[in-house]
mmCIF file of C-alpha atoms in Angstrom:
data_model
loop_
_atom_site.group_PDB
_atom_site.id
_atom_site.type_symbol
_atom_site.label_atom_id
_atom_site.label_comp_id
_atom_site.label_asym_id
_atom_site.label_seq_id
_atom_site.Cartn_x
_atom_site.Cartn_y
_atom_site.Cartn_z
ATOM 1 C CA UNK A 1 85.192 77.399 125.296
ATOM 2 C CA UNK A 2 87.933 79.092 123.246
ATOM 3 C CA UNK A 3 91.605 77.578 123.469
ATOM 4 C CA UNK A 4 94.340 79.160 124.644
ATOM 5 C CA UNK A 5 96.424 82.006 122.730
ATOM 6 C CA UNK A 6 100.135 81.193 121.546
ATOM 7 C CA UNK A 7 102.882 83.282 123.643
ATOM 8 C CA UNK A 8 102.615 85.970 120.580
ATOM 9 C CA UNK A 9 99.241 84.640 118.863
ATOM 10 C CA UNK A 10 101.055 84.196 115.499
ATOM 11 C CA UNK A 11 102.152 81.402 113.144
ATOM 12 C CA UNK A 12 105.862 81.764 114.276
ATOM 13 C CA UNK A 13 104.965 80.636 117.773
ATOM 14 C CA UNK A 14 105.775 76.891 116.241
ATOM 15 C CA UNK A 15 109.512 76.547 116.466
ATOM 16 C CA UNK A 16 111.439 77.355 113.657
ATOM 17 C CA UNK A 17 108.874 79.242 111.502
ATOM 18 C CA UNK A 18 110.068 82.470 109.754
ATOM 19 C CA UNK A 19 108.108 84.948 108.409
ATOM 20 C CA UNK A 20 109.573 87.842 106.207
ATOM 21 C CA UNK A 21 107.907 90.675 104.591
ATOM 22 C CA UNK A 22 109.074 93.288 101.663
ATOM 23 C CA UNK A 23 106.307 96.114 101.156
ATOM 24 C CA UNK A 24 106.509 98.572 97.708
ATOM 25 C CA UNK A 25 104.991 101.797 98.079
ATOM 26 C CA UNK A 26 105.275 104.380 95.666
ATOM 27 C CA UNK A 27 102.838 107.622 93.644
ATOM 28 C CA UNK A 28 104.052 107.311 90.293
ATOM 29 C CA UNK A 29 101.570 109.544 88.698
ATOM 30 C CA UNK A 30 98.206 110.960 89.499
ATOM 31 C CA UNK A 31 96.413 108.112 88.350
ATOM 32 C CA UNK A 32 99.289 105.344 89.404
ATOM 33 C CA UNK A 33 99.868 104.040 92.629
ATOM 34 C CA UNK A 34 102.557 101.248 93.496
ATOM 35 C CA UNK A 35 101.189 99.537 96.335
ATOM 36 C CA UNK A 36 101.708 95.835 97.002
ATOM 37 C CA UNK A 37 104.602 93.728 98.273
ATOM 38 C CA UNK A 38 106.076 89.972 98.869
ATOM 39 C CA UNK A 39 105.420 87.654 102.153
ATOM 40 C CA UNK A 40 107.465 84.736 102.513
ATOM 41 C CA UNK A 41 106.666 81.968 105.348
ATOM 42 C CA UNK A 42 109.598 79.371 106.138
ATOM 43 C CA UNK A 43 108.685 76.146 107.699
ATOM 44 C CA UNK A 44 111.498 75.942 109.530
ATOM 45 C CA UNK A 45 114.936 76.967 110.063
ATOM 46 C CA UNK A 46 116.798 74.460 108.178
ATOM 47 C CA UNK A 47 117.330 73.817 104.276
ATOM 48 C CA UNK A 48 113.553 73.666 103.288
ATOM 49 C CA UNK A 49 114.496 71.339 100.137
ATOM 50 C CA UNK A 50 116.553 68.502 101.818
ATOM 51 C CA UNK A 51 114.167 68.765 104.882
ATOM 52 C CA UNK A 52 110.986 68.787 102.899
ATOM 53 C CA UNK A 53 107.539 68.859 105.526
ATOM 54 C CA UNK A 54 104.784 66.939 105.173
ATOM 55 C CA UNK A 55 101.943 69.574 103.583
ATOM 56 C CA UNK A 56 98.122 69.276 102.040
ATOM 57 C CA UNK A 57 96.129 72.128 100.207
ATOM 58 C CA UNK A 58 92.471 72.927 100.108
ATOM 59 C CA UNK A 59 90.839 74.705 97.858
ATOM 60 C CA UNK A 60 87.877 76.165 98.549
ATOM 61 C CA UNK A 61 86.875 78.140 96.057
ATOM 62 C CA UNK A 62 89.459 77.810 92.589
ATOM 63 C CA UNK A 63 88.859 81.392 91.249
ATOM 64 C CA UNK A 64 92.877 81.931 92.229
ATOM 65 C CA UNK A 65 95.950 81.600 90.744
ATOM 66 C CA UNK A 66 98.316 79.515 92.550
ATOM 67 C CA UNK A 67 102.137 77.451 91.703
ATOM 68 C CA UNK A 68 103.274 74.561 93.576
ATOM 69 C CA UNK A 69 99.765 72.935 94.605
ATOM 70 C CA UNK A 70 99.234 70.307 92.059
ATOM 71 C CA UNK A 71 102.447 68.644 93.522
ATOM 72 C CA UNK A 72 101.615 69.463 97.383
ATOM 73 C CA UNK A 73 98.402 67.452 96.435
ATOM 74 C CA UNK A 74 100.342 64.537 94.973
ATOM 75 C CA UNK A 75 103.426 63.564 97.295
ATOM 76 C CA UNK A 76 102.374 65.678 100.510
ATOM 77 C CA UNK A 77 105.772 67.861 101.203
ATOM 78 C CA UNK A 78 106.885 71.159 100.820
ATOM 79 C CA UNK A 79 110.337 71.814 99.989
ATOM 80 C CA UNK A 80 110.410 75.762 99.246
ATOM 81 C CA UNK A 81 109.439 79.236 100.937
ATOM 82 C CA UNK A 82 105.805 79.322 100.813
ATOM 83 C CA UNK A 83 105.498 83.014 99.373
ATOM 84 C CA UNK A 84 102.138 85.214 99.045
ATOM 85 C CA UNK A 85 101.923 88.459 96.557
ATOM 86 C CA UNK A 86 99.664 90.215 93.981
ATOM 87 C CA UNK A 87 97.890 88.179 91.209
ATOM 88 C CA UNK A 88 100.052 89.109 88.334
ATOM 89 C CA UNK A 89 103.434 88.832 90.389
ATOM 90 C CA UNK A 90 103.110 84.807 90.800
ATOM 91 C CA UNK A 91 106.087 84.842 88.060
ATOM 92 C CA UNK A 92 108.489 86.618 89.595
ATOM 93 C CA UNK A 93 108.347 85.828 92.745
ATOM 94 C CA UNK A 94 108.111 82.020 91.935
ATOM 95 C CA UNK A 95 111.483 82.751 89.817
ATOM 96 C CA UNK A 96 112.815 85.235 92.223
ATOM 97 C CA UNK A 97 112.360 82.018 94.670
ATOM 98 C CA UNK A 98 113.954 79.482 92.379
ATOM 99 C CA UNK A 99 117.332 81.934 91.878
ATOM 100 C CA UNK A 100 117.148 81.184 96.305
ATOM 101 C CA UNK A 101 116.841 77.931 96.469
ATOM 102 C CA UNK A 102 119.092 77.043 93.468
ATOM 103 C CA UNK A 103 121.767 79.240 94.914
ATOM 104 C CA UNK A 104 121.204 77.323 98.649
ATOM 105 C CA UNK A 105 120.997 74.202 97.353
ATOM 106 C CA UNK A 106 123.298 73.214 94.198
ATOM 107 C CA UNK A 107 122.849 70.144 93.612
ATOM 108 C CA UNK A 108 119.025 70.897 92.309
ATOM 109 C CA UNK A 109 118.813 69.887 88.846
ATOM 110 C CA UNK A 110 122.056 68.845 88.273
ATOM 111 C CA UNK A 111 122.611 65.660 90.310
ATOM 112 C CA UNK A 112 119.458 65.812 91.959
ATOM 113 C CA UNK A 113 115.374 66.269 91.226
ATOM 114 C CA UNK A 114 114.057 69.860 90.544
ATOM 115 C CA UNK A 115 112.093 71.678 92.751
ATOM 116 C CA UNK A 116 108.607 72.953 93.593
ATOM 117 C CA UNK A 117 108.014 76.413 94.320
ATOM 118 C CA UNK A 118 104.867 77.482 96.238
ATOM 119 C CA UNK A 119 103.271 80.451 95.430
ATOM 120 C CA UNK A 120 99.125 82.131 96.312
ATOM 121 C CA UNK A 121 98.245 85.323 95.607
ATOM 122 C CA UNK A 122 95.702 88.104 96.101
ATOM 123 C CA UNK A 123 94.294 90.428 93.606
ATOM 124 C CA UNK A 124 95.057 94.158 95.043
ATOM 125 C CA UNK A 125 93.901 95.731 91.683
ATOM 126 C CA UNK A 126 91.691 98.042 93.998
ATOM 127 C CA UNK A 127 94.950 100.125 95.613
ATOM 128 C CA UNK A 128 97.731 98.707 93.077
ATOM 129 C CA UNK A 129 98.656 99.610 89.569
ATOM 130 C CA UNK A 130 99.053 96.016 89.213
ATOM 131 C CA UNK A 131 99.366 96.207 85.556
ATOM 132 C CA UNK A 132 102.777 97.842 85.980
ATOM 133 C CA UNK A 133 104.270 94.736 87.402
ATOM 134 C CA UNK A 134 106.377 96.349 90.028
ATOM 135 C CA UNK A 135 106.747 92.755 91.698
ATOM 136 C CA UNK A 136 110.805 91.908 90.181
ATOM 137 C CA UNK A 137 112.662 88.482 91.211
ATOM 138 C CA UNK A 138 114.990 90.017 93.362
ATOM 139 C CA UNK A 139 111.647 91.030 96.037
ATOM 140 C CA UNK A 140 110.708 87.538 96.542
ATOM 141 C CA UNK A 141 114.584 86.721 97.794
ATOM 142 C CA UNK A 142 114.271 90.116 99.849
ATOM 143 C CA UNK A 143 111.306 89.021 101.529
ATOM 144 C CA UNK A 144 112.802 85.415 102.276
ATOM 145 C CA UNK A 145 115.947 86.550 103.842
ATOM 146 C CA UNK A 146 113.934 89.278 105.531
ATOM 147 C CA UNK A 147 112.319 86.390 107.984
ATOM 148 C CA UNK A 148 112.372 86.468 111.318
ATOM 149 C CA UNK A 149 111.431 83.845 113.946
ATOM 150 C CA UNK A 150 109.786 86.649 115.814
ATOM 151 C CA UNK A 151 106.198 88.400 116.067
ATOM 152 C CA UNK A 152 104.537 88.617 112.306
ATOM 153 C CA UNK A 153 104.261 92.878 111.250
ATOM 154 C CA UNK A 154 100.802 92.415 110.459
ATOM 155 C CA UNK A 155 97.851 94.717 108.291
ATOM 156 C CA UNK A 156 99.396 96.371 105.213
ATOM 157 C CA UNK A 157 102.572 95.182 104.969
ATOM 158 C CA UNK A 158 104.267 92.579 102.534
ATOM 159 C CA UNK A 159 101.926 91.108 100.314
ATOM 160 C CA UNK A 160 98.975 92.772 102.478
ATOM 161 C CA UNK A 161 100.044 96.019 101.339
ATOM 162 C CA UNK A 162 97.108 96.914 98.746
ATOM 163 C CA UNK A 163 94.274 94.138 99.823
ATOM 164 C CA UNK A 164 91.039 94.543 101.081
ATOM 165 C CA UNK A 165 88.742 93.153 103.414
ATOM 166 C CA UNK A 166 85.241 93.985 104.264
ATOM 167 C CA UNK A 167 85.895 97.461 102.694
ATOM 168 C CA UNK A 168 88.537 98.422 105.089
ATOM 169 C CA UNK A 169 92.219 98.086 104.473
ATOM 170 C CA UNK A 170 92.993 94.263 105.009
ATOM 171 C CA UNK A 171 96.418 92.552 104.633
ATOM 172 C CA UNK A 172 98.376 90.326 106.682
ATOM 173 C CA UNK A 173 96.730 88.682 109.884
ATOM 174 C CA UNK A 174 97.593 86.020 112.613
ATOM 175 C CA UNK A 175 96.416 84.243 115.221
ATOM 176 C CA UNK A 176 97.190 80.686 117.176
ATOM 177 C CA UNK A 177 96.316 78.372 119.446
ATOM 178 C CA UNK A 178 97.507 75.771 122.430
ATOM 179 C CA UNK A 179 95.892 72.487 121.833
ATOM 180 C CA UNK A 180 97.359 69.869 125.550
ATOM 181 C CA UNK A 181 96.682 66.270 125.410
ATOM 182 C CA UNK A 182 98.409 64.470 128.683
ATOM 183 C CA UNK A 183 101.677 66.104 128.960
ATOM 184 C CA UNK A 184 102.312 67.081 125.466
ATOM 185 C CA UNK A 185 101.201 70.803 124.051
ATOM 186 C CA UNK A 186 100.658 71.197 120.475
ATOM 187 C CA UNK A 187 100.378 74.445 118.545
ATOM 188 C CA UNK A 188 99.116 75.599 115.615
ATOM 189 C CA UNK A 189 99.233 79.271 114.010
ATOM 190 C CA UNK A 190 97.583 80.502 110.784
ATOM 191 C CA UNK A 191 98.739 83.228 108.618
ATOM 192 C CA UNK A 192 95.711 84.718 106.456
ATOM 193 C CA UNK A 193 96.261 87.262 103.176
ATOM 194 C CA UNK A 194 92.918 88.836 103.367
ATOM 195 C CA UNK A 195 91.304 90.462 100.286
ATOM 196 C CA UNK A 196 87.408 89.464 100.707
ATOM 197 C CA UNK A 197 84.369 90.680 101.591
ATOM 198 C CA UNK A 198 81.515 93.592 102.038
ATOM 199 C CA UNK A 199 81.109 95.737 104.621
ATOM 200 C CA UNK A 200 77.351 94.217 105.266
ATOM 201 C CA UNK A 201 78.733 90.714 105.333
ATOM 202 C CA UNK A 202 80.878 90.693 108.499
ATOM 203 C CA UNK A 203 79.438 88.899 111.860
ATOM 204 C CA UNK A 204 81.903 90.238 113.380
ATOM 205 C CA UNK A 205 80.918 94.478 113.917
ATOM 206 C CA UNK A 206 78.206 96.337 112.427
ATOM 207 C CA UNK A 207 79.187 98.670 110.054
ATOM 208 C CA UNK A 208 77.353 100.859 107.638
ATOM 209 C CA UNK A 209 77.667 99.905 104.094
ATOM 210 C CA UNK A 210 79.532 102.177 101.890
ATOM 211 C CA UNK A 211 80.012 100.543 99.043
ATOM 212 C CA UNK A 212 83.790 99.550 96.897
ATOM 213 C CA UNK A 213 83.912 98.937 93.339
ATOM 214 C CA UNK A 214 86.182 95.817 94.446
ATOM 215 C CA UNK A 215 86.339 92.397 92.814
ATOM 216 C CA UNK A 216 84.203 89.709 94.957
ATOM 217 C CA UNK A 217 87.767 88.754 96.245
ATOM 218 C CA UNK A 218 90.509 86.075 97.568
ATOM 219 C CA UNK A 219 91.987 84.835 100.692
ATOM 220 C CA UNK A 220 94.813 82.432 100.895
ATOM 221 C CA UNK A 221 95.161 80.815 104.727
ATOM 222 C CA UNK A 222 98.618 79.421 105.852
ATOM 223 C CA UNK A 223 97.806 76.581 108.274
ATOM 224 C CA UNK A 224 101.187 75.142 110.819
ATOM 225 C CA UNK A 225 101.496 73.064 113.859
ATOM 226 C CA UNK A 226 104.234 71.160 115.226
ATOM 227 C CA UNK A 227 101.380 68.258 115.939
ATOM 228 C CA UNK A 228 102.787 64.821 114.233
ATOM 229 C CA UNK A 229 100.673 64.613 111.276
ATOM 230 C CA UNK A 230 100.899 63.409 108.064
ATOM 231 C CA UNK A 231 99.616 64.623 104.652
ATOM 232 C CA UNK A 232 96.379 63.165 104.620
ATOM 233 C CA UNK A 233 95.655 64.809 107.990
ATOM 234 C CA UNK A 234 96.933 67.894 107.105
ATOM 235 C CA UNK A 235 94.295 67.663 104.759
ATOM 236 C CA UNK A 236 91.477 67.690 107.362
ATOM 237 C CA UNK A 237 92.889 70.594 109.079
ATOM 238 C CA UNK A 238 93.219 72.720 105.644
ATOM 239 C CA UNK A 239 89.707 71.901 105.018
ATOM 240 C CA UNK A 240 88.369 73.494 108.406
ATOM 241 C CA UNK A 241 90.054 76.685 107.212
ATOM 242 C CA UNK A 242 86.391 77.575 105.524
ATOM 243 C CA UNK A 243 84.719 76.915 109.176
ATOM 244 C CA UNK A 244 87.380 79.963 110.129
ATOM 245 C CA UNK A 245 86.419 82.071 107.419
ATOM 246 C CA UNK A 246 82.851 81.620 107.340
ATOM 247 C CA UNK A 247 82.419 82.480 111.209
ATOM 248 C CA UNK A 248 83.714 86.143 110.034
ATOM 249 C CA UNK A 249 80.971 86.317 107.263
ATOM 250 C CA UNK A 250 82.473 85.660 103.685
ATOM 251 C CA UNK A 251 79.987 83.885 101.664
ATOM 252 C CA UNK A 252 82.934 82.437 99.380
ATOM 253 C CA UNK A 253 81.622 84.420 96.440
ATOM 254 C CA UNK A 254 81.903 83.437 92.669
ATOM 255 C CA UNK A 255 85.016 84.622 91.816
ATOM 256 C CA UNK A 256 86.920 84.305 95.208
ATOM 257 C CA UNK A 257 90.006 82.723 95.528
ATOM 258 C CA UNK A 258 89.400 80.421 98.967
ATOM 259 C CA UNK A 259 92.649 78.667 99.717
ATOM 260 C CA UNK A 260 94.312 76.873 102.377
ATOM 261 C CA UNK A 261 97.825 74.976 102.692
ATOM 262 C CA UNK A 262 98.370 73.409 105.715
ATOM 263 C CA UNK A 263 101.990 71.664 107.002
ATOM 264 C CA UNK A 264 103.726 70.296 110.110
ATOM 265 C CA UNK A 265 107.426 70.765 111.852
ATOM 266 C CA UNK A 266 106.867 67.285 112.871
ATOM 267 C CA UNK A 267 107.646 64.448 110.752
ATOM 268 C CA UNK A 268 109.866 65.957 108.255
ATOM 269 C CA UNK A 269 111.401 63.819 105.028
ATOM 270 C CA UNK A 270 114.800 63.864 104.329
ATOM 271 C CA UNK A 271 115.467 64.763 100.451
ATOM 272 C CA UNK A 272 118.622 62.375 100.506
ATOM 273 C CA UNK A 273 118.483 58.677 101.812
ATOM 274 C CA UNK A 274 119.111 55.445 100.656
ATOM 275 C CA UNK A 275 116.349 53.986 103.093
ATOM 276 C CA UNK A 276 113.836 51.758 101.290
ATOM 277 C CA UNK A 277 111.037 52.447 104.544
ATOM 278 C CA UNK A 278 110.171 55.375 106.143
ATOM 279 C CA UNK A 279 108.591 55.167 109.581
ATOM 280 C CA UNK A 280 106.047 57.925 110.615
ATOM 281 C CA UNK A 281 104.804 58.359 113.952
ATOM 282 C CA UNK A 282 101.446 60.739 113.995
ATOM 283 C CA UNK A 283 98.151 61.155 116.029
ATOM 284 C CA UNK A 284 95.238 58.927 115.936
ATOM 285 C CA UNK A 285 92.222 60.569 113.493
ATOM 286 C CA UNK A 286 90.327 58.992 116.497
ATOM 287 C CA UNK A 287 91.923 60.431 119.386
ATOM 288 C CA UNK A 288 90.143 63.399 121.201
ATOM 289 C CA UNK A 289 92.975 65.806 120.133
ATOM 290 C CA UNK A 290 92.179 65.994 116.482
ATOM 291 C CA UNK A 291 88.900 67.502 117.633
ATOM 292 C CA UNK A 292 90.909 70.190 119.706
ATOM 293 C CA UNK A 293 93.161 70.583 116.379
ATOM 294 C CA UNK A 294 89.979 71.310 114.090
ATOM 295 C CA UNK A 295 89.022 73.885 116.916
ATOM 296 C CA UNK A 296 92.316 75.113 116.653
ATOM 297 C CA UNK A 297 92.307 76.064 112.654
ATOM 298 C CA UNK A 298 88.997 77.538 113.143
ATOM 299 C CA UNK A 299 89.669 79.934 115.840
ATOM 300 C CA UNK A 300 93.199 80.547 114.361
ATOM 301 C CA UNK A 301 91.705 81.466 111.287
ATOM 302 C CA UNK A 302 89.138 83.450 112.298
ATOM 303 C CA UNK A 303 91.287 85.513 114.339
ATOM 304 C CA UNK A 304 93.817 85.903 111.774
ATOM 305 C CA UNK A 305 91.202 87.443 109.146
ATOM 306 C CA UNK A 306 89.677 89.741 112.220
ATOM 307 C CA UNK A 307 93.633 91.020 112.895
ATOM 308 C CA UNK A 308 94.400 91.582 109.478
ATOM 309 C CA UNK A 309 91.984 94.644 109.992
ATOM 310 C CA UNK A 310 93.120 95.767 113.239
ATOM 311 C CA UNK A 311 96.663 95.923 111.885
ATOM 312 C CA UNK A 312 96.461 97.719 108.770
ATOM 313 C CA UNK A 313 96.398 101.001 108.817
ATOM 314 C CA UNK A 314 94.236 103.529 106.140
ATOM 315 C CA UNK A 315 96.160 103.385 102.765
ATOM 316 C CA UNK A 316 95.876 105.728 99.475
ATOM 317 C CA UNK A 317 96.370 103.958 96.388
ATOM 318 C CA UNK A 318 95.758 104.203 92.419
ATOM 319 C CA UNK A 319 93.441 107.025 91.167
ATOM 320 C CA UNK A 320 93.310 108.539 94.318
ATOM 321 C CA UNK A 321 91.541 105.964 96.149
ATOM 322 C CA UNK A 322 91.423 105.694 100.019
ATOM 323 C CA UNK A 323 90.534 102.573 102.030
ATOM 324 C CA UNK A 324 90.208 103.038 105.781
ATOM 325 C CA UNK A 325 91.253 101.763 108.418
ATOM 326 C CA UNK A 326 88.629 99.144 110.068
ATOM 327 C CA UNK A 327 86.763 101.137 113.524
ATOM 328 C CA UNK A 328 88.420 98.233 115.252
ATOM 329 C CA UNK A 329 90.281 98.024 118.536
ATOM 330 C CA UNK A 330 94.010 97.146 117.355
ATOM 331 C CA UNK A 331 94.518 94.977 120.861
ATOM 332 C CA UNK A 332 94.941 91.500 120.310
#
């Protein structure tokens, strides 16, 4: 039995979550095509560095080129934006990120630690001139203050804009789910980037099988609940993100980037304390509920690929190339 849908099926159905997208589209020759864009997710509402949340990464498959994950993996938090674009903009928008948070939060550097940006990517070679770098600083701090805590624009928008998936036009997907235990409800949303796949491969229609010169692919899955976990068990739930992915048929090729972060509104750590303990209250790994959670990422993630094609709409890109819209029905 499936679980129940979030009030708008998307990541920002946890409190507090933003989600902000800024999409560049522009024929700048015959043969060039800028097509490809910035998506920023914000845990919560507050100041994301002095309110760090607990966090964990998985990565599935490592052909990817990611910033910030070496540190998730070591102390558990995130204290930035967590912001998705092209494969050769991770630069600019992890600088265009740092201007942001240096400007919200002085103190950085100066009588404080430095920060850690988070950054994942997809390669949208396929529809984007990508070697003309269109990606500049000042697009990552668009798409941040560009959140909303509303529904996500999904499909070819933000960093969606030129991906890929199963040879129709892919992008930006969400989904989420209601997880109850006694008289508390839990939620978690994912957020998927979705550049993968053949048309052959999905499980999820039966399409013919026109072929795409396309590279074997990424995904990066964004993974939030307001449960009270802690690193470790974010973890787990990051990890079932390749249950999600492989229900909708991706065989996590060779040179795929597979990766998940997941975090939690609950629990946060405060940046600034003279506290020698910290106290964390979180859910048993034995209690029933982490099995509904695991269920949870899987259908969340699954549903998020599956809407990243019913949301994007056909798209002409670089050398004249068209990717079509998936023959999907665009309900949720």
């Amino acid at each position: 039995m499936t679980l129940p849908k979030g009030i708008n099926n998307c990541i920002t159905d946890i409190q507090g979550i933003k989600v902000g997208h800024i999409t560049l589209y522009e024929k700048i020759s015959e043969e060039d095509t800028i097509c490809t864009g910035v998506t920023a997710i914000l845990p919560h509402e507050g100041n994301l560095f002095n309110e760090k949340t607990r966090a964990a990464s998985n990565v599935i498959n490592g052909y990817g080129k990611t910033g910030g994950l070496v540190q998730i993996e070591e102390l558990g938090l995130i204290e930035s934006p967590i912001m998705l674009t092209n494969t050769f903009s991770i630069g600019p928008v992890m600088q265009g990120t740092l201007d942001y948070m240096l400007e919200e939060n002085k103190e950085i550097g100066d009588s404080t630690s430095t920060i850690n940006i988070v950054v994942g990517e997809c390669n949208d070679s396929y529809l984007n001139s990508i070697r003309h770098q269109a990606i500049k600083r000042e697009h990552a701090v668009q798409a941040i203050k560009n959140a909303k805590n509303a529904p996500v624009e999904e499909g070819a928008v933000g960093a969606g804009k030129g991906m890929v998936c199963f040879g129709y036009k892919g992008g930006i997907g969400t989904a989420s789910r209601v997880v109850s235990v006694n008289d508390e409800n839990y939620t978690v949303g994912c957020l998927v980037l979705s550049n993968f796949g053949k048309r052959e491969d999905a499980l999820f229609a039966n399409w013919d099988k026109k072929k795409l010169d396309t590279p074997d692919g990424s995904i990066m899955m964004i993974i939030a609940t307001d449960a009270p976990l802690y690193d470790r068990q974010l973890k787990r739930l990051a990890k079932r993100c390749a249950a999600g992915l492989g229900r909708t048929g991706s065989h996590i090729d060779n040179g795929s980037g597979d990766i998940a972060i997941a975090f939690s509104t609950a629990n946060r750590y405060t940046h600034a304390t003279v506290s020698t303990m910290v106290s964390v209250t979180y859910i048993r790994d034995d209690h029933p509920v982490m099995n509904k959670l695991f269920q949870a990422v899987i259908e969340s993630t699954e549903e998020a690929i599956i809407n990243s094609l019913k949301k994007a709409e056909s798209t002409e890109g670089r050398k004249g190339r068209v990717v079509e819209k998936a023959p999907l029905p665009d309900m949720k």
